[in-house]
Coordinates of C-alpha atoms in Angstrom, one line a residue:
Chain A
X1 CA 0.0 0.0 0.0
X2 CA 1.4 3.4 -1.0
X3 CA -0.1 6.8 -0.6
X4 CA -1.2 6.8 -4.3
X5 CA -3.0 3.5 -3.9
X6 CA -4.6 4.8 -0.8
X7 CA -5.8 7.9 -2.7
X8 CA -7.3 5.7 -5.4
X9 CA -9.0 3.5 -2.9
X10 CA -10.5 6.4 -1.0
X11 CA -11.8 7.9 -4.3
X12 CA -13.4 4.6 -5.2
X13 CA -15.1 3.9 -1.9
X14 CA -15.9 7.5 -0.7
X15 CA -17.1 9.6 -3.6
X16 CA -18.0 12.5 -1.3
X17 CA -14.5 12.8 0.2
X18 CA -12.0 15.3 -1.1
X19 CA -8.4 14.1 -1.1
X20 CA -5.5 16.4 -1.1
X21 CA -2.2 14.7 -1.8
X22 CA 0.8 15.4 0.3
X23 CA 2.3 14.4 3.6
X24 CA 0.0 13.6 5.3
X25 CA -2.8 12.8 2.9
X26 CA -5.6 15.2 3.8
X27 CA -9.1 13.8 3.5
X28 CA -12.2 15.9 3.9
X29 CA -14.9 13.5 4.9
X30 CA -18.7 14.3 5.0
X31 CA -19.7 14.2 8.7
X32 CA -22.2 11.3 8.3
X33 CA -19.4 9.1 6.9
X34 CA -16.9 9.9 9.7
X35 CA -17.3 6.6 11.6
X36 CA -17.3 4.5 8.4
X37 CA -14.2 6.3 7.1
X38 CA -12.3 5.5 10.4
X39 CA -13.2 1.8 10.0
X40 CA -12.1 1.9 6.3
X41 CA -8.8 3.7 7.3
X42 CA -8.0 1.1 9.8
X43 CA -9.0 -2.0 8.0
X44 CA -8.4 -1.3 4.3
X45 CA -5.7 1.4 4.4
X46 CA -3.9 -0.3 7.2
X47 CA -3.7 2.8 9.4
X48 CA -3.4 1.0 12.7
X49 CA -1.9 3.8 14.6
X50 CA -4.1 6.6 15.9
X51 CA -2.0 9.7 16.4
X52 CA -4.3 12.4 17.7
X53 CA -7.7 14.1 17.3
X54 CA -8.7 17.7 17.9
X55 CA -11.1 20.3 16.6
X56 CA -11.1 23.8 15.1
X57 CA -13.7 26.5 15.7
X58 CA -14.3 28.3 12.3
X59 CA -16.8 30.7 14.0
X60 CA -19.8 31.1 11.5
X61 CA -18.8 28.1 9.5
X62 CA -19.1 25.8 12.5
X63 CA -16.8 23.3 14.0
X64 CA -14.2 21.0 12.3
X65 CA -13.1 17.8 13.8
X66 CA -9.7 16.5 12.7
X67 CA -7.8 13.2 13.4
X68 CA -4.5 11.8 12.2
X69 CA -4.0 8.1 11.7
X70 CA -0.9 6.5 10.4
X71 CA 0.1 3.4 8.5
X72 CA 3.5 2.8 10.2
X73 CA 4.5 -0.1 7.9
X74 CA 3.9 1.6 4.6
X75 CA 5.0 5.0 6.0
X76 CA 2.1 7.2 5.1
X77 CA -0.4 9.2 7.2
X78 CA -4.0 10.2 6.7
X79 CA -5.3 13.5 8.2
X80 CA -9.1 13.1 8.4
X81 CA -11.2 16.2 8.6
X82 CA -14.8 16.8 8.8
X83 CA -16.9 20.0 8.9
X84 CA -19.9 19.6 11.2
X85 CA -21.6 22.6 9.8
X86 CA -22.9 25.8 11.6
X87 CA -24.6 25.2 14.9
X88 CA -23.9 21.4 14.9
X89 CA -21.9 20.0 17.8
X90 CA -22.4 16.2 17.5
X91 CA -20.1 13.8 15.7
X92 CA -19.6 10.1 15.5
X93 CA -17.1 8.7 17.9
X94 CA -13.9 6.9 16.7
X95 CA -13.6 4.9 19.9
X96 CA -15.2 1.7 18.5
X97 CA -12.4 1.6 15.9
X98 CA -9.5 3.3 17.7
X99 CA -9.4 2.9 21.5
X100 CA -6.7 5.5 21.7
X101 CA -9.3 8.1 20.6
X102 CA -11.0 7.8 24.0
X103 CA -9.2 10.5 26.0
X104 CA -8.7 12.7 22.9
X105 CA -12.4 12.9 22.3
X106 CA -13.0 13.6 26.0
X107 CA -10.6 16.5 25.6
X108 CA -12.5 17.7 22.5
X109 CA -15.7 17.6 24.5
X110 CA -14.0 19.4 27.4
X111 CA -12.6 22.2 25.2
X112 CA -15.1 22.5 22.3
X113 CA -18.2 20.9 23.6
X114 CA -18.4 18.4 20.7
X115 CA -20.7 15.5 21.8
X116 CA -19.2 12.3 20.4
X117 CA -22.0 9.7 19.8
X118 CA -21.0 6.2 20.7
X119 CA -18.3 7.3 23.1
X120 CA -18.3 5.0 26.2
X121 CA -17.4 7.6 28.8
X122 CA -17.8 11.2 27.7
X123 CA -16.8 13.3 30.7
X124 CA -14.5 16.3 31.2
X125 CA -10.9 15.3 31.4
X126 CA -8.8 18.4 32.0
X127 CA -11.1 20.9 33.6
X128 CA -13.1 20.1 36.8
X129 CA -16.6 18.8 36.5
X130 CA -18.1 22.0 37.9
X131 CA -16.7 24.1 35.0
X132 CA -19.2 26.1 33.0
X133 CA -18.6 26.4 29.2
X134 CA -16.1 25.1 26.8
X135 CA -13.1 27.4 26.8
X136 CA -11.5 26.8 23.3
X137 CA -14.7 27.9 21.5
X138 CA -14.3 31.3 20.0
X139 CA -17.5 32.4 21.7
X140 CA -16.1 31.7 25.2
X141 CA -15.2 35.0 26.9
X142 CA -11.9 34.3 28.8
X143 CA -12.6 37.1 31.3
X144 CA -15.8 35.4 32.5
X145 CA -15.8 35.9 36.3
X146 CA -14.8 32.8 38.2
X147 CA -14.7 34.0 41.8
X148 CA -12.4 34.1 43.6
X149 CA -9.8 33.0 41.0
X150 CA -10.6 35.1 38.0
Chain B
X1 CA 17.8 -28.0 45.4
X2 CA 14.9 -26.1 47.0
X3 CA 15.4 -22.4 47.5
X4 CA 14.7 -21.0 51.0
X5 CA 12.2 -18.2 50.8
X6 CA 13.7 -14.8 51.7
X7 CA 12.8 -13.4 55.1
X8 CA 10.4 -10.6 54.2
X9 CA 9.9 -8.1 57.0
X10 CA 6.3 -7.3 58.0
X11 CA 5.5 -3.7 57.1
X12 CA 3.4 -2.0 59.8
X13 CA 0.0 -0.7 58.7
X14 CA -0.1 3.1 58.0
X15 CA -1.5 5.4 60.6
X16 CA -4.3 6.4 58.3
X17 CA -5.8 3.3 56.8
X18 CA -7.8 5.2 54.2
X19 CA -8.3 8.6 52.8
X20 CA -11.5 9.2 54.7
X21 CA -9.8 8.9 58.1
X22 CA -7.2 11.4 57.0
X23 CA -10.0 13.8 55.9
X24 CA -11.7 13.4 59.3
X25 CA -8.5 14.1 61.1
X26 CA -8.0 17.2 58.9
X27 CA -11.5 18.4 59.7
X28 CA -10.7 18.1 63.4
X29 CA -7.8 20.5 62.8
X30 CA -9.8 22.9 60.8
X31 CA -12.3 23.4 63.6
X32 CA -9.5 25.0 65.7
X33 CA -10.2 28.7 66.2
X34 CA -8.6 31.3 64.0
X35 CA -5.1 32.5 64.8
X36 CA -2.0 31.3 66.6
X37 CA -2.9 30.0 70.1
X38 CA 0.7 30.3 71.3
X39 CA 1.0 33.9 70.2
X40 CA -2.2 34.8 72.0
X41 CA -0.9 33.2 75.2
X42 CA 2.3 35.1 74.8
X43 CA 0.3 38.3 74.2
X44 CA -1.6 38.0 77.5
X45 CA 1.6 37.2 79.3
X46 CA 3.4 40.3 77.9
X47 CA 0.4 42.5 78.8
X48 CA 0.9 41.3 82.4
X49 CA 4.6 42.0 82.4
X50 CA 4.0 45.4 80.9
X51 CA 2.3 46.4 84.2
X52 CA 5.5 46.1 86.1
X53 CA 7.9 49.1 86.2
X54 CA 10.4 48.6 83.4
X55 CA 8.5 45.6 82.2
X56 CA 8.4 46.8 78.6
X57 CA 12.1 46.2 78.3
X58 CA 11.6 42.6 79.2
X59 CA 8.8 42.1 76.6
X60 CA 10.6 43.9 73.8
X61 CA 13.7 41.8 74.3
X62 CA 11.6 38.6 74.5
X63 CA 9.8 39.6 71.2
X64 CA 13.1 40.4 69.5
X65 CA 14.5 37.0 70.7
X66 CA 11.5 35.1 69.5
X67 CA 11.5 36.8 66.2
X68 CA 15.2 36.2 65.8
X69 CA 14.5 32.5 66.4
X70 CA 11.6 32.5 63.9
X71 CA 13.5 34.3 61.1
X72 CA 16.6 32.1 61.6
X73 CA 14.7 28.8 61.1
X74 CA 12.3 29.3 58.2
X75 CA 11.5 26.0 56.7
X76 CA 9.9 26.4 53.3
X77 CA 7.6 23.6 52.2
X78 CA 8.8 22.1 48.9
X79 CA 6.1 23.2 46.6
X80 CA 7.1 23.6 43.0
X81 CA 4.4 24.4 40.5
X82 CA 6.2 25.3 37.3
X83 CA 9.5 26.4 35.8
X84 CA 10.1 28.8 38.7
X85 CA 10.6 25.7 40.8
X86 CA 13.8 25.0 38.9
X87 CA 15.2 28.4 40.1
X88 CA 13.9 27.7 43.6
X89 CA 15.8 24.4 43.6
X90 CA 18.9 26.2 42.4
X91 CA 18.4 28.6 45.3
X92 CA 18.2 25.6 47.7
X93 CA 21.2 23.9 46.2
X94 CA 24.8 24.3 47.2
X95 CA 25.8 27.3 45.1
X96 CA 23.3 29.8 46.7
X97 CA 22.8 27.6 49.8
X98 CA 19.9 29.1 51.7
X99 CA 20.7 26.6 54.5
X100 CA 23.2 29.1 55.8
X101 CA 20.2 31.3 56.5
X102 CA 18.5 28.5 58.4
X103 CA 16.1 27.5 55.6
X104 CA 15.7 23.8 55.1
X105 CA 13.3 22.8 52.3
X106 CA 11.0 20.4 54.1
X107 CA 8.7 17.9 52.4
X108 CA 5.9 18.3 54.9
X109 CA 3.5 21.2 55.4
X110 CA 3.0 20.3 59.0
X111 CA 6.5 21.2 59.9
X112 CA 6.9 24.3 57.6
X113 CA 6.7 28.0 58.2
X114 CA 6.9 29.3 54.6
X115 CA 5.3 28.5 51.3
X116 CA 7.1 29.6 48.2
X117 CA 4.5 29.6 45.5
X118 CA 6.8 29.1 42.5
X119 CA 4.8 29.0 39.3
X120 CA 1.5 29.4 37.6
X121 CA -1.5 28.6 39.8
X122 CA -4.3 27.1 37.8
X123 CA -7.9 27.1 38.9
X124 CA -7.7 23.4 39.3
X125 CA -4.6 23.6 41.5
X126 CA -5.8 26.5 43.7
X127 CA -8.0 24.4 46.1
X128 CA -5.0 22.1 46.7
X129 CA -2.7 25.0 47.3
X130 CA -5.2 26.5 49.8
X131 CA -5.4 23.1 51.5
X132 CA -1.6 22.8 51.8
X133 CA -1.4 26.3 53.2
X134 CA -4.1 25.4 55.7
X135 CA -2.1 22.4 56.8
X136 CA 0.8 24.6 57.8
X137 CA 1.0 25.6 61.5
X138 CA 0.8 29.3 62.6
X139 CA 2.7 31.6 62.3
X140 CA 3.2 31.0 58.6
X141 CA 4.3 33.1 55.7
X142 CA 4.0 33.0 51.9
X143 CA 6.3 34.2 49.1
X144 CA 4.8 34.7 45.7
X145 CA 7.6 33.9 43.3
X146 CA 7.5 35.0 39.7
X147 CA 5.1 36.9 37.4
X148 CA 2.7 34.0 37.2
X149 CA 1.9 33.8 40.9
X150 CA 2.1 37.5 41.3
X151 CA -0.5 38.3 38.7
X152 CA -1.0 35.5 36.2
X153 CA 2.0 36.7 34.2
X154 CA 2.2 35.8 30.6
X155 CA -0.8 33.4 31.1
X156 CA -3.0 36.1 32.6
X157 CA -5.4 35.9 29.7
X158 CA -5.7 32.2 29.8
X159 CA -9.0 30.7 30.8
X160 CA -7.6 28.5 33.5
X161 CA -5.1 30.7 35.3
X162 CA -5.6 32.3 38.8
X163 CA -4.8 36.0 38.3
X164 CA -2.5 36.2 41.3
X165 CA -2.0 33.8 44.1
X166 CA -3.1 36.5 46.6
X167 CA -6.6 35.8 45.5
X168 CA -6.2 32.4 47.3
X169 CA -3.8 32.9 50.2
X170 CA -2.3 36.0 51.9
X171 CA 1.2 36.8 50.5
X172 CA 4.0 38.5 52.4
X173 CA 6.7 39.1 49.7
X174 CA 6.3 39.3 46.0
X175 CA 9.3 38.4 43.9
X176 CA 9.2 39.8 40.4
X177 CA 10.8 38.1 37.4
X178 CA 10.0 35.4 34.8
X179 CA 11.5 33.4 36.3
X180 CA 13.3 35.2 39.1
X181 CA 16.9 34.2 39.2
X182 CA 18.2 32.6 42.5
X183 CA 19.7 36.0 43.5
X184 CA 16.3 37.6 43.2
X185 CA 14.5 34.9 45.2
X186 CA 17.3 35.1 47.8
X187 CA 16.7 38.8 48.0
X188 CA 13.0 38.1 48.6
X189 CA 13.8 35.6 51.3
X190 CA 16.0 38.2 53.0
X191 CA 13.2 40.7 52.8
X192 CA 10.9 38.1 54.4
X193 CA 13.5 37.6 57.2
X194 CA 13.4 41.4 57.7
X195 CA 9.6 41.3 57.9
X196 CA 9.7 38.4 60.4
X197 CA 12.1 40.3 62.6
X198 CA 9.3 42.9 63.0
X199 CA 6.6 40.3 63.5
X200 CA 4.1 41.8 66.0
X201 CA 3.4 40.0 69.2
X202 CA -0.3 40.4 68.4
X203 CA 0.2 37.9 65.6
X204 CA -0.6 40.6 63.0
X205 CA 1.5 40.6 59.8
X206 CA 3.8 43.3 58.8
X207 CA 2.6 45.2 55.7
X208 CA 3.6 43.4 52.5
X209 CA 6.2 44.7 50.1
X210 CA 4.9 46.9 47.3
X211 CA 3.8 44.8 44.4
X212 CA 6.2 45.0 41.5
X213 CA 5.0 43.4 38.2

């Protein structure tokens, strides 16, 4: 499996995905195919290694979830991206496919408030349970009073 | 040939068998009234001695003696929060050697007189910091080391940073710098010694140094 073969396979299987060649291979997946693409990346593309997952807040354009998975044997990586769309904060969880995604998605929930459906244990991981809001959202005011500390 | 099993010593059970017992014990200590009991006893004694002709000479000397003893054996609790702790360790180590001033970094708040808050205090850490400070016996002092604990420093506009440790505990000396070099912290500790030598017998604190940040 090379990056070119992977590109061809993705184009064949996921017509709605836009692939940008490069290192890593950037794949923009429609949000409803997020879970299926993770399964495909692990089983067909051989991307056994889950590197990280995070999110980006594009303000009016909504949230974007990103994840990087790698095929360590063939030496290529796939950067998966999906745009959830304005006002949407639910996404399919990758935990059934990659167990390493568990804490990463908890952090995503903590910081961006993205509710991963199918996640076994979606709690806050870095901030305390009593925290109000999700601080990495652009709409979060960092000077929100938090007596007596802030 | 059968091996003889080694003689394993029996380790005694810990004093607190579980965390709950420790919490109850701490609660018992928290219910103690505010202030230093020994200082109050000393105050009433000195008030009595003041009544005698020339008694103030005795009390002044006793105060000076006690404060000399206090300032010559400050034990800072080892409490490093961030990169300032590296500079604090350098201050404790042999090159700067605060032990010649009677300061021994001590790994127990129960035996310590001073807390050097060295680093960024996050909102998640602040309750623990408060708790360790509450575990220290009176009279106790606190040094805020570095910009982060003085005011939040470069992380002041972060969502998780306490904007100055003086929002959590009372601070006696503020040491500016990012991080303050050992010389700077040493200067702060000498300032603290100077404050302690003017420690009032009422148990009230000397006014803090002007905040520089």
